[in-house]
GROMACS .gro file of C-alpha atoms in nm:
model
  348
    1MET     CA    1  -7.291  19.952   7.822
    2LYS     CA    2  -7.422  19.718   8.131
    3ARG     CA    3  -7.072  19.798   8.335
    4LEU     CA    4  -7.033  20.121   8.209
    5LEU     CA    5  -7.363  20.280   8.292
    6PRO     CA    6  -7.385  20.225   8.694
    7TRP     CA    7  -6.962  20.356   8.671
    8ALA     CA    8  -7.089  20.635   8.547
    9GLY     CA    9  -7.336  20.697   8.765
   10GLN     CA   10  -7.089  20.647   9.053
   11ASN     CA   11  -6.853  20.915   8.851
   12ALA     CA   12  -7.053  21.131   8.733
   13ASP     CA   13  -6.832  21.436   8.764
   14GLY     CA   14  -6.542  21.278   8.705
   15ALA     CA   15  -6.708  21.120   8.365
   16ILE     CA   16  -6.895  21.543   8.283
   17ALA     CA   17  -6.507  21.622   8.322
   18LEU     CA   18  -6.391  21.364   8.110
   19LEU     CA   19  -6.675  21.467   7.794
   20LEU     CA   20  -6.615  21.843   7.801
   21ALA     CA   21  -6.264  21.751   7.770
   22VAL     CA   22  -6.256  21.555   7.508
   23VAL     CA   23  -6.504  21.793   7.319
   24ILE     CA   24  -6.381  22.062   7.376
   25GLY     CA   25  -6.034  21.896   7.218
   26VAL     CA   26  -6.271  21.783   6.900
   27LEU     CA   27  -6.379  22.186   6.881
   28GLY     CA   28  -6.033  22.322   6.949
   29VAL     CA   29  -5.865  22.182   6.632
   30MET     CA   30  -6.164  22.177   6.364
   31PRO     CA   31  -6.080  22.459   6.127
   32ASP     CA   32  -6.186  22.816   6.161
   33THR     CA   33  -6.427  22.806   5.911
   34VAL     CA   34  -6.650  22.535   6.117
   35VAL     CA   35  -6.597  22.758   6.418
   36PRO     CA   36  -6.420  23.076   6.472
   37ASP     CA   37  -6.160  23.133   6.715
   38GLU     CA   38  -6.325  23.341   6.871
   39THR     CA   39  -6.574  23.139   6.955
   40GLN     CA   40  -6.323  22.837   7.071
   41ASP     CA   41  -6.157  23.032   7.334
   42GLN     CA   42  -6.479  23.109   7.455
   43LEU     CA   43  -6.573  22.757   7.475
   44VAL     CA   44  -6.217  22.632   7.616
   45ASN     CA   45  -6.266  22.919   7.886
   46ALA     CA   46  -6.595  22.779   7.966
   47ALA     CA   47  -6.506  22.449   7.949
   48THR     CA   48  -6.157  22.422   8.143
   49LEU     CA   49  -6.380  22.624   8.469
   50VAL     CA   50  -6.659  22.367   8.432
   51ILE     CA   51  -6.360  22.087   8.428
   52MET     CA   52  -6.220  22.248   8.787
   53ALA     CA   53  -6.553  22.273   8.893
   54LEU     CA   54  -6.585  21.891   8.878
   55VAL     CA   55  -6.240  21.792   9.013
   56ALA     CA   56  -6.327  22.008   9.285
   57THR     CA   57  -6.631  21.813   9.322
   58ALA     CA   58  -6.502  21.521   9.357
   59LEU     CA   59  -6.225  21.641   9.528
   60LEU     CA   60  -6.419  21.743   9.825
   61ARG     CA   61  -6.701  21.464   9.838
   62ASP     CA   62  -6.391  21.153   9.853
   63ARG     CA   63  -6.267  21.371  10.112
   64VAL     CA   64  -6.620  21.355  10.211
   65ARG     CA   65  -6.662  20.961  10.218
   66GLN     CA   66  -6.271  20.919  10.339
   67ALA     CA   67  -6.319  21.070  10.695
   68PRO     CA   68  -6.547  20.849  10.878
   69VAL     CA   69  -6.300  20.593  10.735
   70GLU     CA   70  -6.037  20.770  10.863
   71GLU     CA   71  -6.191  20.809  11.190
   72THR     CA   72  -6.261  20.498  11.277
   73ILE     CA   73  -5.942  20.387  11.210
   74THR     CA   74  -5.778  20.648  11.413
   75SER     CA   75  -6.039  20.614  11.735
   76GLY     CA   76  -6.056  20.188  11.649
   77ALA     CA   77  -5.758  19.972  11.567
   78LEU     CA   78  -5.533  20.232  11.603
   79ALA     CA   79  -5.625  20.337  11.955
   80GLU     CA   80  -5.621  19.988  12.023
   81LEU     CA   81  -5.289  19.880  11.909
   82PRO     CA   82  -5.060  19.994  12.163
   83VAL     CA   83  -5.346  19.653  12.392
   84ARG     CA   84  -5.288  19.467  12.189
   85LEU     CA   85  -4.912  19.482  12.101
   86ALA     CA   86  -4.916  19.433  12.492
   87ARG     CA   87  -5.099  19.201  12.445
   88LEU     CA   88  -4.910  19.016  12.241
   89GLU     CA   89  -4.571  19.072  12.455
   90GLU     CA   90  -4.745  18.906  12.685
   91ILE     CA   91  -4.849  18.592  12.429
   92GLU     CA   92  -4.459  18.590  12.418
   93THR     CA   93  -4.356  18.631  12.680
   94LEU     CA   94  -4.615  18.321  12.804
   95VAL     CA   95  -4.483  18.089  12.494
   96HIS     CA   96  -4.142  18.147  12.589
   97GLY     CA   97  -4.217  18.041  12.988
   98THR     CA   98  -4.405  17.729  12.897
   99ARG     CA   99  -4.127  17.631  12.685
  100ARG     CA  100  -3.851  17.660  12.969
  101ALA     CA  101  -4.065  17.474  13.158
  102LEU     CA  102  -4.142  17.194  12.899
  103ASP     CA  103  -3.751  17.167  12.893
  104SER     CA  104  -3.704  17.135  13.270
  105LEU     CA  105  -3.930  16.884  13.205
  106GLN     CA  106  -3.774  16.698  13.031
  107LEU     CA  107  -3.553  16.569  13.231
  108VAL     CA  108  -3.315  16.247  13.172
  109ARG     CA  109  -3.255  16.132  12.796
  110VAL     CA  110  -3.187  15.746  12.797
  111LEU     CA  111  -2.913  15.664  12.580
  112GLY     CA  112  -2.914  15.287  12.421
  113SER     CA  113  -2.558  15.198  12.290
  114ARG     CA  114  -2.144  15.168  12.421
  115GLN     CA  115  -2.097  15.422  12.085
  116GLU     CA  116  -2.362  15.626  12.169
  117ILE     CA  117  -2.265  15.685  12.541
  118ALA     CA  118  -1.924  15.761  12.455
  119GLN     CA  119  -2.021  15.970  12.240
  120CYS     CA  120  -2.216  16.144  12.514
  121HIS     CA  121  -1.942  16.148  12.686
  122ALA     CA  122  -1.726  16.304  12.454
  123GLU     CA  123  -1.972  16.628  12.399
  124ALA     CA  124  -1.941  16.628  12.729
  125ARG     CA  125  -1.595  16.715  12.786
  126LYS     CA  126  -1.552  16.912  12.456
  127ASP     CA  127  -1.445  17.272  12.594
  128THR     CA  128  -1.547  17.141  12.978
  129THR     CA  129  -1.393  17.336  13.247
  130ARG     CA  130  -1.472  17.110  13.529
  131TRP     CA  131  -1.595  16.747  13.624
  132SER     CA  132  -1.764  16.576  13.859
  133PHE     CA  133  -1.786  16.209  13.888
  134LYS     CA  134  -1.918  15.976  14.200
  135GLY     CA  135  -1.941  15.591  14.163
  136GLY     CA  136  -1.726  15.316  14.217
  137THR     CA  137  -1.394  15.285  14.185
  138GLY     CA  138  -1.345  15.588  13.840
  139THR     CA  139  -1.202  15.313  13.581
  140TYR     CA  140  -1.364  15.531  13.269
  141LEU     CA  141  -1.259  15.842  13.502
  142ARG     CA  142  -0.865  15.702  13.499
  143ALA     CA  143  -0.899  15.567  13.049
  144VAL     CA  144  -1.059  15.850  12.932
  145THR     CA  145  -1.244  16.133  13.123
  146LEU     CA  146  -0.903  16.217  13.304
  147PRO     CA  147  -0.661  16.193  13.071
  148GLU     CA  148  -0.834  16.351  12.798
  149CYS     CA  149  -1.035  16.649  12.952
  150VAL     CA  150  -0.618  16.720  13.099
  151ALA     CA  151  -0.490  16.711  12.760
  152ALA     CA  152  -0.760  16.960  12.634
  153ALA     CA  153  -0.717  17.191  12.929
  154ARG     CA  154  -0.368  17.228  12.857
  155ARG     CA  155  -0.386  17.275  12.427
  156ASP     CA  156  -0.590  17.560  12.544
  157LYS     CA  157  -0.427  17.685  12.870
  158ARG     CA  158  -0.697  17.663  13.062
  159HIS     CA  159  -0.787  17.580  13.440
  160LEU     CA  160  -0.988  17.298  13.469
  161THR     CA  161  -1.144  17.158  13.819
  162VAL     CA  162  -1.243  16.796  13.879
  163ARG     CA  163  -1.419  16.618  14.163
  164VAL     CA  164  -1.365  16.244  14.208
  165GLU     CA  165  -1.550  16.010  14.470
  166VAL     CA  166  -1.514  15.729  14.518
  167ILE     CA  167  -1.512  15.386  14.728
  168ASP     CA  168  -1.257  15.398  15.034
  169PRO     CA  169  -0.990  15.158  14.934
  170THR     CA  170  -0.917  15.081  15.351
  171ASP     CA  171  -1.205  14.979  15.424
  172THR     CA  172  -1.265  14.633  15.333
  173ASP     CA  173  -1.631  14.617  15.404
  174VAL     CA  174  -1.746  14.862  15.131
  175CYS     CA  175  -1.455  14.696  14.925
  176GLU     CA  176  -1.612  14.360  14.991
  177THR     CA  177  -1.983  14.467  14.923
  178TYR     CA  178  -1.915  14.641  14.598
  179ALA     CA  179  -1.732  14.337  14.478
  180HIS     CA  180  -2.035  14.082  14.590
  181TYR     CA  181  -2.258  14.373  14.364
  182ARG     CA  182  -2.076  14.350  14.053
  183ARG     CA  183  -2.037  13.961  14.062
  184SER     CA  184  -2.409  13.920  14.141
  185LEU     CA  185  -2.535  14.090  13.832
  186ALA     CA  186  -2.197  13.894  13.582
  187ASP     CA  187  -2.000  13.666  13.696
  188ALA     CA  188  -1.780  13.659  13.331
  189PRO     CA  189  -1.525  13.926  13.327
  190ASP     CA  190  -1.635  14.271  13.194
  191ALA     CA  191  -1.511  14.451  12.904
  192THR     CA  192  -1.135  14.526  13.091
  193GLY     CA  193  -1.120  14.131  13.074
  194GLU     CA  194  -1.079  14.096  13.478
  195THR     CA  195  -1.378  13.982  13.715
  196TRP     CA  196  -1.428  14.149  14.078
  197THR     CA  197  -1.316  14.047  14.394
  198ALA     CA  198  -1.312  14.285  14.690
  199ASP     CA  199  -0.881  14.314  14.629
  200ARG     CA  200  -0.973  14.429  14.255
  201VAL     CA  201  -1.247  14.702  14.385
  202ARG     CA  202  -0.890  14.788  14.663
  203LYS     CA  203  -0.669  14.833  14.387
  204GLU     CA  204  -0.908  15.011  14.087
  205SER     CA  205  -0.957  15.285  14.377
  206TYR     CA  206  -0.614  15.322  14.533
  207ALA     CA  207  -0.501  15.342  14.100
  208THR     CA  208  -0.737  15.702  14.083
  209VAL     CA  209  -0.543  15.794  14.374
  210LEU     CA  210  -0.255  15.739  14.188
  211ALA     CA  211  -0.341  15.875  13.905
  212ALA     CA  212  -0.512  16.178  13.993
  213PHE     CA  213  -0.122  16.296  14.152
  214TRP     CA  214   0.023  16.182  13.851
  215HIS     CA  215  -0.205  16.434  13.668
  216ARG     CA  216  -0.214  16.704  13.932
  217GLN     CA  217   0.217  16.679  13.859
  218ARG     CA  218   0.232  16.749  13.493
  219TYR     CA  219  -0.065  17.021  13.414
  220GLY     CA  220  -0.031  17.354  13.668
  221LEU     CA  221  -0.379  17.451  13.622
  222LEU     CA  222  -0.492  17.129  13.737
  223ASP     CA  223  -0.745  17.210  14.008
  224ILE     CA  224  -0.826  16.813  14.125
  225GLY     CA  225  -0.952  16.666  14.455
  226VAL     CA  226  -0.992  16.284  14.547
  227GLY     CA  227  -1.331  16.204  14.846
  228LEU     CA  228  -1.331  15.885  14.931
  229SER     CA  229  -1.702  15.722  14.985
  230SER     CA  230  -1.750  15.466  15.302
  231THR     CA  231  -2.088  15.373  15.117
  232MET     CA  232  -2.108  15.215  14.810
  233THR     CA  233  -2.390  15.346  14.469
  234THR     CA  234  -2.507  15.157  14.188
  235PHE     CA  235  -2.496  15.490  13.951
  236ARG     CA  236  -2.208  15.679  13.838
  237TRP     CA  237  -2.289  15.975  13.773
  238ASP     CA  238  -2.023  16.241  13.531
  239LEU     CA  239  -2.162  16.594  13.544
  240SER     CA  240  -1.962  16.890  13.247
  241ALA     CA  241  -2.035  17.188  13.248
  242THR     CA  242  -2.299  17.146  13.000
  243ARG     CA  243  -2.424  16.803  13.067
  244LEU     CA  244  -2.481  16.558  13.349
  245ILE     CA  245  -2.457  16.148  13.212
  246MET     CA  246  -2.558  15.889  13.442
  247THR     CA  247  -2.459  15.507  13.377
  248VAL     CA  248  -2.492  15.230  13.547
  249GLU     CA  249  -2.328  14.811  13.533
  250ASP     CA  250  -2.507  14.745  13.196
  251PRO     CA  251  -2.251  14.871  12.933
  252ASN     CA  252  -2.545  15.038  12.724
  253LYS     CA  253  -2.784  15.211  12.947
  254ALA     CA  254  -2.752  15.519  13.063
  255MET     CA  255  -2.884  15.833  13.089
  256THR     CA  256  -2.823  16.220  13.066
  257ALA     CA  257  -2.912  16.570  13.096
  258LEU     CA  258  -2.823  16.956  12.964
  259ALA     CA  259  -2.690  17.221  13.186
  260GLY     CA  260  -2.984  17.386  13.268
  261THR     CA  261  -3.228  17.164  13.328
  262PHE     CA  262  -3.383  17.096  13.670
  263TYR     CA  263  -3.214  16.719  13.664
  264TYR     CA  264  -2.861  16.884  13.661
  265GLU     CA  265  -2.853  17.170  13.884
  266ASN     CA  266  -3.023  16.927  14.116
  267CYS     CA  267  -2.735  16.588  14.105
  268ASP     CA  268  -2.510  16.896  14.025
  269THR     CA  269  -2.646  16.995  14.440
  270GLU     CA  270  -2.592  16.614  14.545
  271LEU     CA  271  -2.230  16.573  14.449
  272ARG     CA  272  -2.136  16.879  14.622
  273LEU     CA  273  -2.256  16.796  14.944
  274SER     CA  274  -2.159  16.400  14.901
  275PHE     CA  275  -1.770  16.532  14.813
  276GLU     CA  276  -1.829  16.770  15.118
  277GLN     CA  277  -1.872  16.424  15.316
  278ALA     CA  278  -1.592  16.176  15.183
  279ARG     CA  279  -1.300  16.176  15.306
  280ARG     CA  280  -1.066  16.362  15.154
  281VAL     CA  281  -0.738  16.304  15.000
  282PRO     CA  282  -0.446  16.540  15.034
  283LEU     CA  283  -0.412  16.612  14.666
  284GLU     CA  284  -0.222  16.909  14.808
  285MET     CA  285   0.062  16.698  14.909
  286TYR     CA  286   0.170  16.681  14.531
  287LYS     CA  287   0.482  16.860  14.524
  288LYS     CA  288   0.679  16.626  14.846
  289VAL     CA  289   0.596  16.283  14.650
  290PRO     CA  290   0.674  16.345  14.264
  291LEU     CA  291   0.602  16.132  14.095
  292SER     CA  292   0.793  15.972  13.748
  293ASP     CA  293   0.679  15.959  13.427
  294GLU     CA  294   0.708  15.592  13.433
  295PRO     CA  295   0.691  15.540  13.890
  296THR     CA  296   0.915  15.348  14.063
  297LEU     CA  297   0.783  15.083  14.275
  298GLU     CA  298   0.946  15.299  14.595
  299GLU     CA  299   0.724  15.633  14.450
  300VAL     CA  300   0.385  15.458  14.422
  301GLN     CA  301   0.434  15.271  14.821
  302GLU     CA  302   0.573  15.594  14.958
  303LEU     CA  303   0.330  15.815  14.794
  304PHE     CA  304   0.041  15.673  14.955
  305GLU     CA  305   0.233  15.562  15.279
  306ARG     CA  306   0.251  15.964  15.300
  307VAL     CA  307  -0.088  16.086  15.191
  308GLY     CA  308  -0.237  15.822  15.458
  309LEU     CA  309  -0.376  15.583  15.242
  310PRO     CA  310  -0.070  15.302  15.370
  311LEU     CA  311  -0.072  14.970  15.080
  312PRO     CA  312  -0.188  14.671  15.229
  313LYS     CA  313   0.140  14.457  15.417
  314THR     CA  314   0.021  14.155  15.227
  315TYR     CA  315   0.144  14.360  14.876
  316ASN     CA  316   0.429  14.221  14.714
  317GLY     CA  317   0.563  14.380  14.375
  318LYS     CA  318   0.321  14.235  14.154
  319ASP     CA  319   0.052  14.404  14.328
  320VAL     CA  320   0.200  14.764  14.333
  321VAL     CA  321   0.228  14.750  13.946
  322ASP     CA  322  -0.120  14.649  13.911
  323VAL     CA  323  -0.221  14.958  14.122
  324ALA     CA  324   0.086  15.148  13.893
  325ARG     CA  325  -0.094  14.976  13.597
  326LYS     CA  326  -0.485  15.062  13.697
  327ALA     CA  327  -0.399  15.481  13.726
  328LEU     CA  328  -0.224  15.499  13.394
  329ARG     CA  329  -0.313  15.213  13.138
  330ALA     CA  330  -0.689  15.154  13.265
  331VAL     CA  331  -0.889  14.993  13.021
  332ASP     CA  332  -1.184  15.201  12.835
  333PRO     CA  333  -1.505  14.980  12.950
  334TYR     CA  334  -1.663  15.142  12.674
  335GLY     CA  335  -1.423  15.004  12.370
  336GLU     CA  336  -1.315  15.324  12.360
  337PRO     CA  337  -0.911  15.348  12.230
  338ALA     CA  338  -0.678  15.415  12.521
  339ALA     CA  339  -0.573  15.821  12.611
  340ARG     CA  340  -0.255  15.881  12.425
  341PHE     CA  341  -0.033  15.984  12.722
  342THR     CA  342   0.318  15.861  12.872
  343ARG     CA  343   0.271  15.492  13.040
  344PRO     CA  344   0.439  15.398  13.324
  345ASN     CA  345   0.662  15.101  13.373
  346VAL     CA  346   0.707  15.037  13.639
  347SER     CA  347   1.036  14.925  13.828
  348THR     CA  348   1.167  14.802  14.159
   0.00000   0.00000   0.00000
């Protein structure tokens, strides 16, 4: 009763209508001896009118109660909705811009093992249409990057652009400087099993030039350029369409940055400008100095003579063979299996 009375007070019209309906329903089922038919009809008609009046009153009361609420919603929250939506859009734009700024601030990620560096290189090579390299002599480039990228481009029948900058093999001073720097870091042989001397630096750079011509002659959609630098760098840059990888002499340390970041874009500009200033090897002469699948000693010597990079006069047949071996059988300094392509057997 305590719960029923307050409810009845708040809904008196509905309670009265319900009560009348019940009473009339009871009278309607009573026998004629108790309530005559004529009286029943009068009571039903009268009660129906009363119930309709009560229902109309309830509807009017509800409308009166809802009017202030509708006015509040219409003039308040709904009126402010466009403004709030605009603010929400501004916040989303700000969050998106902040996220991009934070991504750009994360300039590089440090790689801490040979395996991680090799995996990063593999991801960079995947489906790339361009590659830029700047470093010492390009050993890893010859051993893995160039043959793998060319093989992938040939498989997909797509264009591949490669730009390579290495030490000028005809510059004795820079070759000696680079060899001294490498020896100062470790006197023992490196992962290739050799120690660094000025002669090795010279042969490695010659090998990179020879490898560029060899691959250019075998894939028509390869656009490759080689620049020779008279200065050395302690870093090696490898830049693909998706990421930059910067390695040092420690085979277990490297840095990487994704395309679109501040660091990637600026390194891309640096490599372009540096390549433009380097001494250019005339790769466009690749048709005039054909190389066999297994280049002969005469072919290798003629190649370097025709492109303006004659081999030292002190080189004998063994030295020329060594250059060809380094060009097409380079040992991967990170321990990956050698690239699978025709390996030369330079003959005299």
